[in-house]
Short mmCIF file of C-alpha atoms in Angstrom, two decimals:
data_model
loop_
_atom_site.label_atom_id
_atom_site.label_comp_id
_atom_site.label_asym_id
_atom_site.label_seq_id
_atom_site.Cartn_x
_atom_site.Cartn_y
_atom_site.Cartn_z
CA ASP A 1064 -174.66 -150.32 -87.56
CA ALA A 1065 -176.74 -149.33 -84.26
CA ASP A 1066 -176.20 -151.16 -81.27
CA VAL A 1067 -179.95 -150.58 -80.22
CA THR A 1068 -182.28 -150.77 -83.15
CA GLN A 1069 -186.30 -150.06 -83.14
CA THR A 1070 -189.09 -150.82 -85.72
CA PRO A 1071 -191.17 -149.28 -87.06
CA ARG A 1072 -189.43 -145.69 -86.49
CA ASN A 1073 -192.96 -144.04 -87.22
CA ARG A 1074 -196.06 -145.32 -87.20
CA ILE A 1075 -199.85 -144.23 -87.54
CA THR A 1076 -202.64 -145.95 -86.52
CA LYS A 1077 -206.20 -145.76 -85.66
CA THR A 1078 -207.97 -145.90 -81.90
CA GLY A 1079 -208.79 -149.83 -81.02
CA LYS A 1080 -205.82 -151.20 -83.61
CA ARG A 1081 -203.30 -153.19 -81.95
CA ILE A 1082 -199.72 -152.35 -82.24
CA MET A 1083 -196.23 -153.79 -81.54
CA LEU A 1084 -193.25 -151.98 -81.36
CA GLU A 1085 -190.00 -153.87 -81.55
CA CYS A 1086 -186.43 -153.52 -80.23
CA SER A 1087 -183.05 -155.26 -80.93
CA GLN A 1088 -179.95 -154.99 -79.33
CA THR A 1089 -176.27 -156.25 -80.13
CA LYS A 1090 -174.68 -154.68 -76.83
CA GLY A 1091 -175.18 -158.44 -75.70
CA HIS A 1092 -176.81 -156.54 -72.35
CA ASP A 1093 -179.27 -158.46 -69.99
CA ARG A 1094 -181.42 -155.48 -69.08
CA MET A 1095 -183.99 -153.87 -71.51
CA TYR A 1096 -186.54 -150.89 -70.82
CA TRP A 1097 -189.31 -149.31 -72.51
CA TYR A 1098 -189.94 -145.46 -71.88
CA ARG A 1099 -192.28 -143.11 -73.48
CA GLN A 1100 -191.38 -139.55 -73.87
CA ASP A 1101 -194.15 -136.80 -74.13
CA PRO A 1102 -193.45 -133.05 -74.18
CA GLY A 1103 -192.79 -131.37 -70.91
CA LEU A 1104 -192.84 -134.83 -69.14
CA GLY A 1105 -189.33 -136.32 -69.72
CA LEU A 1106 -189.34 -140.01 -69.70
CA ARG A 1107 -191.66 -142.42 -67.93
CA LEU A 1108 -190.91 -145.97 -67.79
CA ILE A 1109 -193.32 -148.27 -69.20
CA TYR A 1110 -192.16 -151.70 -68.41
CA TYR A 1111 -188.42 -153.43 -67.73
CA SER A 1112 -186.92 -156.78 -68.15
CA PHE A 1113 -183.80 -157.68 -66.42
CA ASP A 1114 -183.29 -161.16 -68.07
CA VAL A 1115 -185.40 -163.29 -70.14
CA LYS A 1116 -187.62 -164.73 -67.30
CA ASP A 1117 -188.06 -161.19 -65.47
CA ILE A 1118 -190.60 -158.61 -66.50
CA ASN A 1119 -191.43 -155.64 -64.49
CA LYS A 1120 -194.01 -153.09 -64.51
CA GLY A 1121 -192.63 -149.39 -64.62
CA GLU A 1122 -194.62 -146.26 -63.45
CA ILE A 1123 -197.28 -146.24 -66.48
CA SER A 1124 -197.74 -149.84 -67.50
CA ASP A 1125 -201.38 -149.57 -67.94
CA GLY A 1126 -202.73 -150.33 -71.54
CA TYR A 1127 -199.31 -151.69 -72.37
CA SER A 1128 -197.65 -155.37 -72.27
CA VAL A 1129 -194.20 -156.53 -73.10
CA SER A 1130 -192.20 -159.67 -74.72
CA ARG A 1131 -189.05 -160.47 -74.05
CA GLN A 1132 -188.37 -162.91 -76.84
CA ALA A 1133 -184.77 -163.69 -76.44
CA GLN A 1134 -181.77 -161.55 -74.58
CA ALA A 1135 -181.71 -159.29 -77.47
CA LYS A 1136 -185.31 -158.59 -78.34
CA PHE A 1137 -188.01 -157.00 -76.01
CA SER A 1138 -191.23 -155.73 -77.56
CA LEU A 1139 -193.96 -153.38 -76.43
CA SER A 1140 -197.79 -154.20 -77.45
CA LEU A 1141 -200.37 -151.80 -77.17
CA GLU A 1142 -203.53 -153.92 -77.02
CA SER A 1143 -206.02 -151.32 -78.08
CA ALA A 1144 -204.60 -148.20 -79.02
CA ILE A 1145 -205.90 -145.03 -77.70
CA PRO A 1146 -205.04 -141.49 -78.83
CA ASN A 1147 -203.41 -140.45 -75.40
CA GLN A 1148 -201.25 -143.19 -76.34
CA THR A 1149 -199.41 -140.82 -78.92
CA ALA A 1150 -195.93 -140.45 -77.98
CA LEU A 1151 -192.22 -141.09 -78.61
CA TYR A 1152 -191.21 -144.41 -77.67
CA PHE A 1153 -187.80 -145.39 -76.35
CA CYS A 1154 -186.09 -148.70 -75.79
CA ALA A 1155 -183.12 -148.76 -73.62
CA THR A 1156 -180.59 -151.39 -72.59
CA SER A 1157 -178.08 -151.56 -69.73
CA ASP A 1158 -175.36 -154.27 -68.69
CA PHE A 1159 -175.34 -156.17 -65.34
CA GLY A 1160 -172.38 -156.67 -62.79
CA THR A 1161 -170.10 -154.08 -64.46
CA SER A 1162 -169.52 -150.44 -63.28
CA ALA A 1163 -171.38 -149.41 -65.90
CA THR A 1164 -174.70 -151.16 -64.40
CA ASP A 1165 -176.42 -148.23 -64.59
CA THR A 1166 -175.66 -146.50 -67.98
CA GLN A 1167 -178.51 -146.96 -70.29
CA TYR A 1168 -178.06 -147.06 -74.05
CA PHE A 1169 -181.00 -145.65 -75.94
CA GLY A 1170 -182.53 -146.76 -79.48
CA PRO A 1171 -183.44 -144.10 -81.98
CA GLY A 1172 -187.17 -144.23 -81.03
CA THR A 1173 -190.58 -144.75 -82.69
CA ARG A 1174 -193.02 -142.11 -83.28
CA LEU A 1175 -196.32 -143.35 -82.70
CA THR A 1176 -199.44 -141.58 -83.39
CA VAL A 1177 -203.06 -142.71 -82.69
CA LEU A 1178 -205.88 -140.95 -84.46
CA GLY B 571 -189.51 -141.91 -53.51
CA ASN B 572 -186.60 -140.71 -56.02
CA SER B 573 -187.41 -137.46 -58.07
CA VAL B 574 -185.61 -135.18 -60.27
CA THR B 575 -186.25 -131.29 -60.56
CA GLN B 576 -184.32 -129.56 -63.45
CA MET B 577 -184.34 -125.94 -64.75
CA GLU B 578 -187.38 -125.46 -67.09
CA GLY B 579 -186.57 -124.08 -70.71
CA PRO B 580 -186.50 -123.21 -73.12
CA VAL B 581 -182.76 -121.87 -72.86
CA THR B 582 -181.57 -119.83 -75.69
CA LEU B 583 -177.99 -118.58 -75.91
CA SER B 584 -175.41 -117.09 -78.28
CA GLU B 585 -172.34 -119.20 -79.29
CA GLU B 586 -169.78 -118.68 -77.16
CA ALA B 587 -171.54 -117.95 -73.98
CA PHE B 588 -171.93 -119.76 -70.41
CA LEU B 589 -174.33 -122.38 -69.86
CA THR B 590 -175.87 -123.67 -66.76
CA ILE B 591 -178.61 -126.01 -66.60
CA ASN B 592 -179.65 -126.56 -62.93
CA CYS B 593 -180.89 -130.07 -61.45
CA THR B 594 -181.63 -131.09 -57.94
CA TYR B 595 -182.66 -134.42 -56.83
CA THR B 596 -184.10 -136.24 -53.77
CA ALA B 597 -183.29 -139.74 -53.24
CA THR B 598 -183.03 -142.31 -50.49
CA GLY B 599 -179.44 -144.24 -50.70
CA TYR B 600 -176.58 -143.37 -52.44
CA PRO B 601 -177.88 -142.55 -56.36
CA SER B 602 -175.80 -142.06 -59.56
CA LEU B 603 -176.50 -139.07 -61.17
CA PHE B 604 -176.54 -138.56 -65.14
CA TRP B 605 -176.90 -136.10 -67.85
CA TYR B 606 -178.13 -137.39 -71.02
CA VAL B 607 -178.55 -135.42 -74.50
CA GLN B 608 -181.17 -136.12 -77.09
CA TYR B 609 -180.37 -133.91 -80.58
CA PRO B 610 -182.97 -133.43 -82.88
CA GLY B 611 -184.46 -136.79 -84.47
CA GLU B 612 -182.37 -139.03 -82.13
CA GLY B 613 -182.49 -141.07 -78.90
CA LEU B 614 -180.95 -140.30 -75.75
CA GLN B 615 -177.36 -140.50 -75.53
CA LEU B 616 -175.48 -140.38 -71.94
CA LEU B 617 -173.35 -136.90 -71.76
CA LEU B 618 -171.62 -137.56 -68.24
CA LYS B 619 -172.11 -139.37 -65.26
CA ALA B 620 -170.98 -139.36 -61.22
CA THR B 621 -171.19 -141.98 -59.06
CA LYS B 622 -170.26 -140.64 -55.75
CA ALA B 623 -170.37 -137.68 -53.82
CA ASP B 624 -167.79 -134.72 -55.02
CA ASP B 625 -167.48 -136.62 -58.05
CA LYS B 626 -167.05 -134.77 -61.06
CA GLY B 627 -168.19 -135.90 -64.73
CA SER B 628 -166.91 -134.38 -67.68
CA ASN B 629 -167.33 -134.55 -71.46
CA LYS B 630 -167.19 -132.41 -74.81
CA GLY B 631 -166.47 -129.66 -72.56
CA PHE B 632 -169.46 -130.30 -70.18
CA GLU B 633 -168.96 -130.77 -66.59
CA ALA B 634 -171.05 -131.49 -63.50
CA THR B 635 -170.48 -131.92 -59.85
CA TYR B 636 -172.38 -134.54 -57.45
CA ARG B 637 -172.87 -132.06 -54.64
CA LYS B 638 -174.60 -134.24 -51.81
CA GLU B 639 -174.90 -131.37 -49.53
CA THR B 640 -177.10 -129.33 -51.77
CA THR B 641 -178.46 -132.56 -53.60
CA SER B 642 -177.51 -130.74 -57.20
CA PHE B 643 -175.75 -131.97 -60.45
CA HIS B 644 -175.94 -128.64 -62.40
CA LEU B 645 -174.44 -128.95 -65.77
CA GLU B 646 -172.09 -126.29 -67.03
CA LYS B 647 -169.78 -125.49 -70.16
CA GLY B 648 -167.98 -122.57 -70.48
CA SER B 649 -168.54 -121.91 -74.10
CA VAL B 650 -171.41 -123.10 -76.18
CA GLN B 651 -171.62 -123.97 -80.10
CA VAL B 652 -174.18 -124.21 -82.22
CA SER B 653 -174.06 -127.75 -82.09
CA ASP B 654 -174.81 -128.20 -78.52
CA SER B 655 -178.44 -127.30 -79.51
CA ALA B 656 -180.45 -129.92 -77.97
CA VAL B 657 -182.38 -131.40 -75.20
CA TYR B 658 -180.66 -132.00 -72.05
CA PHE B 659 -182.13 -134.52 -69.60
CA CYS B 660 -180.88 -134.81 -65.79
CA ALA B 661 -181.29 -138.28 -64.46
CA LEU B 662 -180.85 -140.13 -61.25
CA GLY B 663 -180.16 -143.98 -60.72
CA GLY B 664 -181.34 -145.86 -57.87
CA SER B 665 -180.38 -148.87 -55.97
CA ASN B 666 -182.65 -150.86 -58.31
CA TYR B 667 -181.05 -149.77 -61.46
CA LYS B 668 -183.99 -147.97 -62.77
CA LEU B 669 -183.55 -144.22 -63.97
CA THR B 670 -185.60 -141.50 -63.00
CA PHE B 671 -185.62 -138.39 -65.42
CA GLY B 672 -186.08 -134.76 -65.25
CA LYS B 673 -188.41 -133.27 -67.90
CA GLY B 674 -185.83 -131.91 -70.02
CA THR B 675 -184.36 -128.70 -71.11
CA LEU B 676 -184.26 -127.26 -74.57
CA LEU B 677 -181.19 -125.82 -75.06
CA THR B 678 -181.06 -123.49 -78.62
CA VAL B 679 -177.54 -122.08 -79.24
CA ASN B 680 -177.42 -119.26 -82.06
CA PRO B 681 -174.54 -118.40 -84.27
#
């Protein structure tokens, strides 16, 4: 089974709808991240969480919110989706306090289309 | 702030050709450097990393050396295979453990 899972894998929605993307991990990592990937722009950080009580904005947090329900779960919400939020979204995790603290492990991605 | 600049693609090579994908960075402090690979339809996975100057990361025949004097971390492979076709991302890990990614380079290897 995959260590980092994302649901749904694909989603098509309409402008103005509220959407939630979910991420779960079995790696036991404290840190979790949400990125979006757009062609030619690489990955950009939306939000990150270093533990259940710690949530931080990334470089492009406007229009998004997150919830860290447990160590293993980190959800991304689009309160009112707009077409320029059409992108591939990735969740990632990293460990804390080990030599691999800065290595991130990615889920398979969610392809979101906003019409 | 931190930034990563990598060679724009796409790069198209024949099987067994030599590969270089250039990556340079700007950063404060002493970052870790990474190459991630994204195969079609999949998420990113770590290819190799280096945590200090002059370190060489290697994996699956790929290598990259952390060059502080030239602020570079170029990815190389001596003989590419069709299965190496993917998007390659250079990334920098700063003191706050966030990653800064380059824009990615699409590599296509033809038989």
